[in-house]
Amino acid sequence: MLQIQQNVSLRNFNTFGIDAKAKYFVEISHADDLTELFLDPQWQQMERLVLGGGSNMLFVQDFDGLVIRMNIRGIEHRINHDEVHVEAGAGEVWNDLVNFCVTHEYAGLENLSLIPGSVGASPIQNIGAYGVELKDVIESCQAFEIASRTIKTFAKEDCRFGYRDSIFKNELKGKYIITSVKFRLSLTPDVKLHYGAIKEELEKRGITSPTIKDVSQVVSHIRVSKLPDPSTIGNAGSFFKNPVITKEAFEKVHAHHPEVVHYPAGDDVKLAAGWLIEQCGWKGKVLGHTGTWKNQALVLVNHGGATGEEVYSLSSQIIDSVYTKFGVLLEREVNIIA
Ligand code: FAD
Ligand code: EPU
């Protein structure tokens, strides 16, 4: 029998550490729990929020509906010649899965080491870091369709992955709950070292033929040096996406700011949002209980006791100033729960 709790504090369920409340709260440990839950029309009709590790969310107010906390566990694997197919429950901690694979020498997830959150959320924004995105390693995912109360399989192509984007953030938003994710990994590593910071750190350590364990350690080291640890400083990683703009729009920015940090993105150009924000004077600034991180201006932080509204208001000020200075509109990457 499912336990539905009432008036639950979400403070320990979001990495910003915002003290919002959920009107109703349920933990899901098995896919069948979802069938049971949605047999009751009350929960079908109610506003819902699926919650993993709460590491990509900002609660701007209390949530006046049902929070569905995913806790489906389990990691299984099958080896087929050189390939390893690994399937993990939505409630597994992402970095535990990475560590499991690195320890067993299943290659593919090592560049995604130390990203907070759950396996089930990883396809939502196609998590990415240090030259690898989820789309490079995912085979498929299983998701519970709320309307039909059935589980469907989404092949990688069905997920329409893009930069910090998928079908689950667009057409299918709110319609499916991911229950497990399957990855296609390899027993013969093809280490991805093209992200500059990885190469530099490997050189510093004198490593010329890195193993996937080396890559995982180096990525973890770089991340710790740049990003605040949510267990001490509340945050949700990059608050904004790096803006992708047309070449023509880029030429205008470049003409006035030749030093703008940018990367090719297909026919377009991706700008480093952290650089834009830093140029507007925001890096390391403290405003009340909130501010931007001293080593990474793209990360907004809770210095203790911040409300979601304060953080949101800071993000709006940053959007305004970047737009005024560069004519570039930043888009929030973090999910705003209002
Ligand atoms: P939550 O925050 O709980 O949820 C995020 C979204 O997914 C919400 O819309 C939620 O409703 C939905 N959701 C969650 N689980 C499910 C499910 N099972 N089914 C359907 N919908 C679901 N992200 C990166 O891509 N790259 C990084 O390098 C990175 N670095 C970070 C560093 C720090 C310090 C922090 C705090 C965050 C970072 N993030 C990064 C963001 C975050 O880790 C990812 O977005 C992660 O996938 C969120 O997982 P979660 O379980 O915490 O999701
Ligand atoms: N920069 C600055 N000032 C800053 C921050 C960055 O000038 O305060 C410039 C620097 O030139 C730096 C460049 O921006 O070299 C890129 O910075 P960084 O390598 O830290 O990466 P990012 O583009 O800011 C993205 C992702 C991160 C991911 C890293 C590594 C987005 C929105 N963010 O950050 O993802 O970990 O690359 O791949 O794409 C997240 O999504 O939460 C996240 C942390």
Short mmCIF file of C-alpha atoms and ligand atoms in Angstrom, two decimals:
data_model
loop_
_atom_site.label_atom_id
_atom_site.label_comp_id
_atom_site.label_asym_id
_atom_site.label_seq_id
_atom_site.Cartn_x
_atom_site.Cartn_y
_atom_site.Cartn_z
CA MET A 1 0.00 0.00 0.00
CA LEU A 2 1.45 3.38 -1.02
CA GLN A 3 2.10 5.90 1.72
CA ILE A 4 0.98 9.40 0.74
CA GLN A 5 2.38 11.96 3.16
CA GLN A 6 1.08 15.50 3.60
CA ASN A 7 2.83 18.86 4.08
CA VAL A 8 6.32 17.48 3.60
CA SER A 9 9.34 19.81 3.75
CA LEU A 10 11.39 19.55 0.54
CA ARG A 11 14.46 21.21 2.03
CA ASN A 12 16.48 17.99 1.98
CA PHE A 13 15.12 17.01 -1.42
CA ASN A 14 16.55 19.89 -3.47
CA THR A 15 20.23 20.80 -3.76
CA PHE A 16 19.47 24.53 -3.55
CA GLY A 17 18.28 23.75 0.00
CA ILE A 18 15.11 25.81 -0.45
CA ASP A 19 12.62 25.25 2.34
CA ALA A 20 9.50 24.67 0.22
CA LYS A 21 6.68 22.30 1.16
CA ALA A 22 4.84 19.66 -0.85
CA LYS A 23 1.12 19.35 -0.19
CA TYR A 24 1.36 15.60 -0.91
CA PHE A 25 4.44 13.41 -1.25
CA VAL A 26 4.89 9.79 -2.31
CA GLU A 27 7.97 7.57 -2.78
CA ILE A 28 7.96 5.17 -5.72
CA SER A 29 10.14 2.07 -5.28
CA HIS A 30 8.74 -0.05 -8.08
CA ALA A 31 7.15 0.65 -11.47
CA ASP A 32 3.97 -1.13 -10.25
CA ASP A 33 3.61 1.56 -7.58
CA LEU A 34 2.88 4.02 -10.39
CA THR A 35 0.04 1.85 -11.70
CA GLU A 36 -1.42 1.69 -8.20
CA LEU A 37 -1.04 5.43 -7.69
CA PHE A 38 -2.74 6.45 -10.92
CA LEU A 39 -5.65 4.02 -10.54
CA ASP A 40 -6.94 6.68 -8.14
CA PRO A 41 -8.41 9.54 -10.26
CA GLN A 42 -7.52 12.02 -7.50
CA TRP A 43 -3.81 11.73 -8.40
CA GLN A 44 -4.46 11.60 -12.17
CA GLN A 45 -6.06 15.03 -11.97
CA MET A 46 -3.79 16.68 -9.46
CA GLU A 47 -0.79 18.84 -10.34
CA ARG A 48 2.28 16.60 -10.15
CA LEU A 49 6.02 16.97 -9.89
CA VAL A 50 8.39 14.07 -10.51
CA LEU A 51 11.43 14.41 -8.29
CA GLY A 52 14.79 12.67 -8.55
CA GLY A 53 17.67 14.23 -6.63
CA GLY A 54 16.26 17.76 -6.91
CA SER A 55 19.58 18.97 -8.35
CA ASN A 56 18.10 20.83 -11.30
CA MET A 57 15.16 22.59 -9.65
CA LEU A 58 14.37 25.87 -7.99
CA PHE A 59 11.28 26.00 -5.79
CA VAL A 60 9.95 29.55 -5.95
CA GLN A 61 6.98 28.64 -3.77
CA ASP A 62 5.41 25.67 -2.00
CA PHE A 63 4.20 22.91 -4.32
CA ASP A 64 0.44 22.67 -4.08
CA GLY A 65 0.16 19.17 -5.54
CA LEU A 66 1.69 15.70 -5.45
CA VAL A 67 5.46 15.25 -5.45
CA ILE A 68 6.44 11.82 -6.83
CA ARG A 69 9.89 10.95 -5.57
CA MET A 70 11.57 8.28 -7.71
CA ASN A 71 13.33 5.59 -5.73
CA ILE A 72 13.36 2.63 -8.14
CA ARG A 73 16.69 0.88 -7.60
CA GLY A 74 18.71 -1.80 -9.35
CA ILE A 75 21.59 -2.05 -11.81
CA GLU A 76 21.76 -4.97 -14.25
CA HIS A 77 24.22 -5.70 -17.01
CA ARG A 78 24.64 -8.04 -19.94
CA ILE A 79 27.87 -8.55 -21.85
CA ASN A 80 27.69 -9.25 -25.58
CA HIS A 81 31.15 -9.63 -27.14
CA ASP A 82 32.69 -6.20 -26.74
CA GLU A 83 29.50 -4.41 -25.73
CA VAL A 84 28.02 -4.06 -22.28
CA HIS A 85 24.35 -3.25 -21.90
CA VAL A 86 23.73 -1.72 -18.50
CA GLU A 87 20.21 -0.96 -17.25
CA ALA A 88 19.61 1.09 -14.10
CA GLY A 89 16.49 2.02 -12.15
CA ALA A 90 15.39 5.67 -12.27
CA GLY A 91 16.09 6.14 -8.55
CA GLU A 92 19.72 5.06 -8.70
CA VAL A 93 22.15 7.88 -7.93
CA TRP A 94 23.81 8.87 -11.21
CA ASN A 95 27.33 8.94 -9.80
CA ASP A 96 26.88 5.52 -8.16
CA LEU A 97 26.12 4.14 -11.62
CA VAL A 98 29.20 5.88 -13.05
CA ASN A 99 31.37 4.43 -10.28
CA PHE A 100 29.88 0.95 -10.82
CA CYS A 101 30.77 1.13 -14.53
CA VAL A 102 34.25 2.61 -14.01
CA THR A 103 35.05 -0.06 -11.38
CA HIS A 104 33.96 -2.85 -13.73
CA GLU A 105 35.79 -1.18 -16.65
CA TYR A 106 32.63 -0.63 -18.67
CA ALA A 107 33.63 2.42 -20.71
CA GLY A 108 31.41 5.35 -21.71
CA LEU A 109 30.17 7.17 -18.61
CA GLU A 110 33.52 8.31 -17.17
CA ASN A 111 33.37 11.89 -18.53
CA LEU A 112 29.99 12.25 -16.79
CA SER A 113 31.48 11.54 -13.36
CA LEU A 114 30.21 13.44 -10.33
CA ILE A 115 27.11 14.95 -11.97
CA PRO A 116 24.55 15.06 -9.16
CA GLY A 117 21.07 13.58 -9.42
CA SER A 118 19.34 10.40 -10.45
CA VAL A 119 19.54 8.06 -13.43
CA GLY A 120 15.86 8.73 -14.26
CA ALA A 121 16.44 12.45 -14.77
CA SER A 122 19.48 11.98 -17.00
CA PRO A 123 17.51 11.81 -20.28
CA ILE A 124 15.29 14.80 -19.39
CA GLN A 125 17.91 17.42 -20.22
CA ASN A 126 20.37 15.03 -21.93
CA ILE A 127 22.99 15.62 -19.24
CA GLY A 128 26.40 16.49 -20.53
CA ALA A 129 29.89 17.39 -19.39
CA TYR A 130 33.51 17.35 -20.51
CA GLY A 131 32.83 16.38 -24.11
CA VAL A 132 30.17 13.67 -23.63
CA GLU A 133 26.38 13.86 -23.52
CA LEU A 134 23.90 11.22 -22.43
CA LYS A 135 22.84 10.80 -26.09
CA ASP A 136 26.31 9.33 -26.81
CA VAL A 137 25.82 6.44 -24.38
CA ILE A 138 22.10 5.81 -23.95
CA GLU A 139 20.45 2.91 -25.76
CA SER A 140 16.85 3.39 -24.61
CA CYS A 141 14.71 4.25 -21.62
CA GLN A 142 11.49 2.93 -20.19
CA ALA A 143 8.79 5.32 -19.12
CA PHE A 144 5.35 5.05 -17.52
CA GLU A 145 2.65 6.84 -19.49
CA ILE A 146 0.32 8.42 -16.97
CA ALA A 147 -2.76 8.55 -19.25
CA SER A 148 -2.66 4.87 -20.29
CA ARG A 149 -0.90 3.52 -17.18
CA THR A 150 1.45 1.51 -19.37
CA ILE A 151 5.21 1.34 -19.72
CA LYS A 152 6.67 2.36 -23.09
CA THR A 153 10.17 1.98 -24.43
CA PHE A 154 11.84 5.01 -26.02
CA ALA A 155 14.77 4.22 -28.28
CA LYS A 156 17.50 6.87 -28.31
CA GLU A 157 16.15 8.36 -31.56
CA ASP A 158 12.65 8.72 -30.03
CA CYS A 159 14.04 10.94 -27.28
CA ARG A 160 15.00 13.78 -29.71
CA PHE A 161 18.02 14.77 -27.72
CA GLY A 162 19.59 18.19 -28.16
CA TYR A 163 21.83 20.42 -26.07
CA ARG A 164 20.22 20.26 -22.60
CA ASP A 165 17.02 19.16 -24.32
CA SER A 166 14.78 16.16 -25.08
CA ILE A 167 11.22 15.29 -26.04
CA PHE A 168 10.46 14.97 -22.30
CA LYS A 169 10.97 18.73 -21.87
CA ASN A 170 8.79 19.51 -24.89
CA GLU A 171 5.88 17.57 -26.47
CA LEU A 172 5.82 14.92 -23.75
CA LYS A 173 6.37 17.23 -20.78
CA GLY A 174 4.48 15.91 -17.75
CA LYS A 175 3.09 12.89 -19.63
CA TYR A 176 5.70 10.22 -18.82
CA ILE A 177 7.68 9.13 -15.79
CA ILE A 178 11.01 7.48 -16.61
CA THR A 179 11.39 4.21 -14.70
CA SER A 180 14.74 2.91 -16.03
CA VAL A 181 17.50 3.78 -18.48
CA LYS A 182 19.61 1.41 -20.59
CA PHE A 183 23.14 2.29 -21.71
CA ARG A 184 25.37 0.81 -24.41
CA LEU A 185 28.91 0.75 -23.06
CA SER A 186 32.11 -0.89 -24.20
CA LEU A 187 34.81 -3.19 -22.89
CA THR A 188 37.40 -1.53 -25.17
CA PRO A 189 37.65 2.07 -24.02
CA ASP A 190 37.83 4.90 -26.51
CA VAL A 191 38.68 7.65 -24.02
CA LYS A 192 37.32 11.12 -24.87
CA LEU A 193 40.00 13.69 -24.09
CA HIS A 194 39.14 16.57 -26.43
CA TYR A 195 37.83 18.86 -23.65
CA GLY A 196 40.87 21.09 -23.01
CA ALA A 197 40.79 20.96 -19.22
CA ILE A 198 41.03 17.13 -19.24
CA LYS A 199 44.17 17.15 -21.40
CA GLU A 200 45.82 19.81 -19.22
CA GLU A 201 45.12 17.92 -16.00
CA LEU A 202 46.36 14.60 -17.44
CA GLU A 203 49.57 16.30 -18.57
CA LYS A 204 50.02 17.79 -15.11
CA ARG A 205 49.73 14.30 -13.66
CA GLY A 206 52.15 12.87 -16.25
CA ILE A 207 49.54 10.42 -17.57
CA THR A 208 50.07 9.64 -21.26
CA SER A 209 47.78 6.58 -21.75
CA PRO A 210 44.80 7.31 -19.52
CA THR A 211 42.43 4.59 -18.38
CA ILE A 212 38.73 5.33 -17.84
CA LYS A 213 39.51 5.48 -14.12
CA ASP A 214 42.07 8.24 -14.81
CA VAL A 215 39.49 10.17 -16.84
CA SER A 216 36.89 9.78 -14.11
CA GLN A 217 39.35 11.02 -11.46
CA VAL A 218 40.51 13.97 -13.56
CA VAL A 219 36.95 15.04 -14.40
CA SER A 220 35.98 14.76 -10.71
CA HIS A 221 39.01 16.85 -9.74
CA ILE A 222 38.17 19.62 -12.25
CA ARG A 223 34.53 19.66 -11.16
CA VAL A 224 35.39 19.97 -7.47
CA SER A 225 37.74 22.88 -8.21
CA LYS A 226 35.09 24.83 -10.13
CA LEU A 227 31.70 23.95 -8.73
CA PRO A 228 30.32 24.43 -5.22
CA ASP A 229 29.45 21.25 -3.31
CA PRO A 230 25.66 21.31 -2.75
CA SER A 231 26.08 19.65 0.65
CA THR A 232 27.68 22.88 1.92
CA ILE A 233 26.57 25.60 -0.56
CA GLY A 234 23.12 25.19 -2.09
CA ASN A 235 23.08 25.32 -5.89
CA ALA A 236 21.76 23.53 -8.98
CA GLY A 237 24.84 23.66 -11.22
CA SER A 238 24.69 25.94 -14.27
CA PHE A 239 21.64 28.14 -13.79
CA PHE A 240 21.46 29.12 -17.48
CA LYS A 241 22.19 27.33 -20.75
CA ASN A 242 25.12 28.48 -22.84
CA PRO A 243 23.29 30.53 -25.50
CA VAL A 244 23.40 29.17 -29.06
CA ILE A 245 23.08 32.00 -31.57
CA THR A 246 23.26 32.36 -35.36
CA LYS A 247 26.55 33.27 -37.04
CA GLU A 248 25.09 36.67 -37.97
CA ALA A 249 24.11 37.39 -34.37
CA PHE A 250 27.55 36.21 -33.28
CA GLU A 251 29.29 38.61 -35.69
CA LYS A 252 27.51 41.52 -34.01
CA VAL A 253 28.60 40.43 -30.52
CA HIS A 254 32.12 39.68 -31.75
CA ALA A 255 32.48 43.09 -33.43
CA HIS A 256 32.06 44.83 -30.06
CA HIS A 257 33.63 42.12 -27.88
CA PRO A 258 36.35 40.31 -29.85
CA GLU A 259 37.43 38.35 -26.76
CA VAL A 260 33.98 36.68 -26.33
CA VAL A 261 34.43 32.98 -25.40
CA HIS A 262 32.65 30.87 -28.02
CA TYR A 263 32.54 27.42 -29.64
CA PRO A 264 31.20 26.10 -32.95
CA ALA A 265 27.72 24.53 -32.67
CA GLY A 266 26.80 23.12 -36.08
CA ASP A 267 25.80 26.10 -38.25
CA ASP A 268 25.50 28.24 -35.13
CA VAL A 269 27.79 29.51 -32.39
CA LYS A 270 27.63 28.70 -28.67
CA LEU A 271 28.69 31.41 -26.23
CA ALA A 272 30.05 30.76 -22.74
CA ALA A 273 27.30 32.13 -20.51
CA GLY A 274 29.72 32.18 -17.54
CA TRP A 275 31.92 34.63 -19.45
CA LEU A 276 28.98 36.88 -20.38
CA ILE A 277 27.83 36.96 -16.77
CA GLU A 278 31.33 37.60 -15.44
CA GLN A 279 31.77 40.53 -17.88
CA CYS A 280 28.65 42.11 -16.40
CA GLY A 281 30.38 42.14 -13.01
CA TRP A 282 28.36 39.39 -11.35
CA LYS A 283 31.07 36.83 -10.60
CA GLY A 284 31.31 36.09 -6.88
CA LYS A 285 28.77 38.82 -6.01
CA VAL A 286 26.71 38.29 -2.86
CA LEU A 287 23.20 39.74 -2.68
CA GLY A 288 21.44 39.02 0.60
CA HIS A 289 21.37 35.23 1.00
CA THR A 290 22.18 34.52 -2.62
CA GLY A 291 24.79 35.29 -5.26
CA THR A 292 26.96 33.78 -7.99
CA TRP A 293 29.78 31.32 -7.30
CA LYS A 294 33.26 32.81 -6.96
CA ASN A 295 34.84 30.27 -9.36
CA GLN A 296 31.96 29.94 -11.85
CA ALA A 297 29.61 32.85 -12.54
CA LEU A 298 27.08 30.55 -14.25
CA VAL A 299 26.25 28.94 -10.91
CA LEU A 300 23.82 30.76 -8.59
CA VAL A 301 24.13 29.83 -4.94
CA ASN A 302 22.23 29.85 -1.67
CA HIS A 303 24.61 31.21 0.97
CA GLY A 304 22.12 30.05 3.63
CA GLY A 305 18.48 30.85 4.21
CA ALA A 306 17.74 32.09 0.67
CA THR A 307 14.21 31.82 -0.64
CA GLY A 308 13.48 30.59 -4.15
CA GLU A 309 12.12 34.05 -4.95
CA GLU A 310 15.45 35.68 -4.06
CA VAL A 311 17.39 33.32 -6.32
CA TYR A 312 14.85 33.77 -9.11
CA SER A 313 14.99 37.55 -8.78
CA LEU A 314 18.81 37.45 -9.04
CA SER A 315 18.52 35.31 -12.17
CA SER A 316 16.18 37.90 -13.73
CA GLN A 317 18.64 40.71 -12.96
CA ILE A 318 21.43 38.70 -14.60
CA ILE A 319 19.31 38.06 -17.71
CA ASP A 320 18.55 41.80 -17.96
CA SER A 321 22.16 42.90 -17.61
CA VAL A 322 23.54 40.34 -20.09
CA TYR A 323 20.86 41.37 -22.58
CA THR A 324 21.64 45.07 -22.11
CA LYS A 325 25.39 44.61 -22.54
CA PHE A 326 25.51 41.93 -25.27
CA GLY A 327 22.00 41.75 -26.81
CA VAL A 328 22.00 38.03 -25.94
CA LEU A 329 19.07 36.46 -24.10
CA LEU A 330 20.02 33.88 -21.49
CA GLU A 331 17.62 30.99 -20.97
CA ARG A 332 17.32 29.30 -17.57
CA GLU A 333 18.52 25.70 -17.52
CA VAL A 334 17.20 24.98 -14.04
CA ASN A 335 13.53 23.92 -13.79
CA ILE A 336 11.57 26.67 -12.06
CA ILE A 337 8.81 25.28 -9.85
CA ALA A 338 6.32 28.12 -9.34
P1 FAD B 1 15.59 16.68 -10.54
O1 FAD B 1 16.20 17.99 -10.24
O2 FAD B 1 14.92 15.96 -9.45
O3 FAD B 1 14.58 16.85 -11.76
C1 FAD B 1 14.97 17.54 -12.93
C2 FAD B 1 13.82 17.47 -13.96
O4 FAD B 1 13.62 16.13 -14.38
C3 FAD B 1 12.48 17.92 -13.39
O5 FAD B 1 11.73 18.49 -14.44
C4 FAD B 1 11.82 16.60 -12.96
O6 FAD B 1 10.41 16.67 -12.92
C5 FAD B 1 12.31 15.68 -14.05
N1 FAD B 1 12.46 14.29 -13.64
C6 FAD B 1 13.29 13.81 -12.67
N2 FAD B 1 13.23 12.47 -12.62
C7 FAD B 1 12.34 12.09 -13.57
C8 FAD B 1 11.83 10.83 -14.00
N3 FAD B 1 12.23 9.67 -13.45
N4 FAD B 1 10.90 10.81 -14.99
C9 FAD B 1 10.47 11.96 -15.55
N5 FAD B 1 10.91 13.18 -15.18
C10 FAD B 1 11.84 13.24 -14.20
N6 FAD B 1 23.79 18.79 -15.43
C11 FAD B 1 24.48 18.48 -16.55
O7 FAD B 1 23.87 18.15 -17.57
N7 FAD B 1 25.83 18.56 -16.59
C12 FAD B 1 26.57 18.90 -15.53
O8 FAD B 1 27.79 18.94 -15.60
C13 FAD B 1 25.89 19.22 -14.32
N8 FAD B 1 26.58 19.62 -13.22
C14 FAD B 1 25.92 19.92 -12.07
C15 FAD B 1 26.67 20.28 -10.95
C16 FAD B 1 26.03 20.58 -9.75
C17 FAD B 1 26.85 20.96 -8.55
C18 FAD B 1 24.61 20.49 -9.66
C19 FAD B 1 23.92 20.76 -8.37
C20 FAD B 1 23.86 20.15 -10.78
C21 FAD B 1 24.51 19.86 -12.00
N9 FAD B 1 23.80 19.50 -13.16
C22 FAD B 1 24.47 19.16 -14.31
C23 FAD B 1 22.33 19.47 -13.16
C24 FAD B 1 21.75 18.13 -12.63
O9 FAD B 1 22.74 17.38 -11.99
C25 FAD B 1 21.15 17.31 -13.76
O10 FAD B 1 20.15 18.03 -14.45
C26 FAD B 1 20.53 16.01 -13.25
O11 FAD B 1 20.19 15.15 -14.32
C27 FAD B 1 19.29 16.26 -12.40
O12 FAD B 1 18.94 15.03 -11.78
P2 FAD B 1 17.91 15.00 -10.57
O13 FAD B 1 17.58 13.58 -10.31
O14 FAD B 1 18.44 15.79 -9.44
O15 FAD B 1 16.66 15.74 -11.23
N1 EPU B 2 33.92 31.32 -18.04
C1 EPU B 2 34.24 32.59 -17.58
N2 EPU B 2 33.82 32.95 -16.33
C2 EPU B 2 33.12 32.12 -15.52
C3 EPU B 2 32.80 30.84 -15.98
C4 EPU B 2 33.20 30.45 -17.25
O1 EPU B 2 34.86 33.37 -18.28
O2 EPU B 2 32.80 32.53 -14.40
C5 EPU B 2 34.36 30.93 -19.39
C6 EPU B 2 35.81 30.41 -19.40
O3 EPU B 2 36.42 30.88 -20.58
C7 EPU B 2 35.64 28.92 -19.48
C8 EPU B 2 34.35 28.78 -20.29
O4 EPU B 2 33.55 29.90 -19.89
O5 EPU B 2 36.72 28.30 -20.13
C9 EPU B 2 33.60 27.49 -20.08
O6 EPU B 2 33.44 27.26 -18.68
P1 EPU B 2 33.33 25.77 -18.08
O7 EPU B 2 34.37 24.89 -18.67
O8 EPU B 2 33.25 25.87 -16.60
O9 EPU B 2 31.96 25.24 -18.67
P2 EPU B 2 30.54 25.92 -18.84
O10 EPU B 2 30.32 26.13 -20.30
O11 EPU B 2 30.39 27.09 -17.94
C10 EPU B 2 29.28 23.69 -19.20
C11 EPU B 2 28.04 23.03 -18.67
C12 EPU B 2 28.35 22.37 -17.35
C13 EPU B 2 29.42 21.31 -17.58
C14 EPU B 2 30.68 22.00 -18.13
C15 EPU B 2 31.76 21.02 -18.51
C16 EPU B 2 26.13 24.24 -19.52
C17 EPU B 2 25.04 25.19 -19.22
N3 EPU B 2 26.97 24.00 -18.51
O12 EPU B 2 29.60 24.74 -18.32
O13 EPU B 2 27.17 21.73 -16.90
O14 EPU B 2 29.75 20.64 -16.38
O15 EPU B 2 30.32 22.73 -19.33
O16 EPU B 2 31.38 20.33 -19.65
O17 EPU B 2 26.23 23.74 -20.64
C18 EPU B 2 25.19 22.03 -15.60
O18 EPU B 2 24.55 21.82 -16.62
O19 EPU B 2 24.64 22.23 -14.48
C19 EPU B 2 26.65 22.05 -15.65
C20 EPU B 2 27.41 22.31 -14.60
#
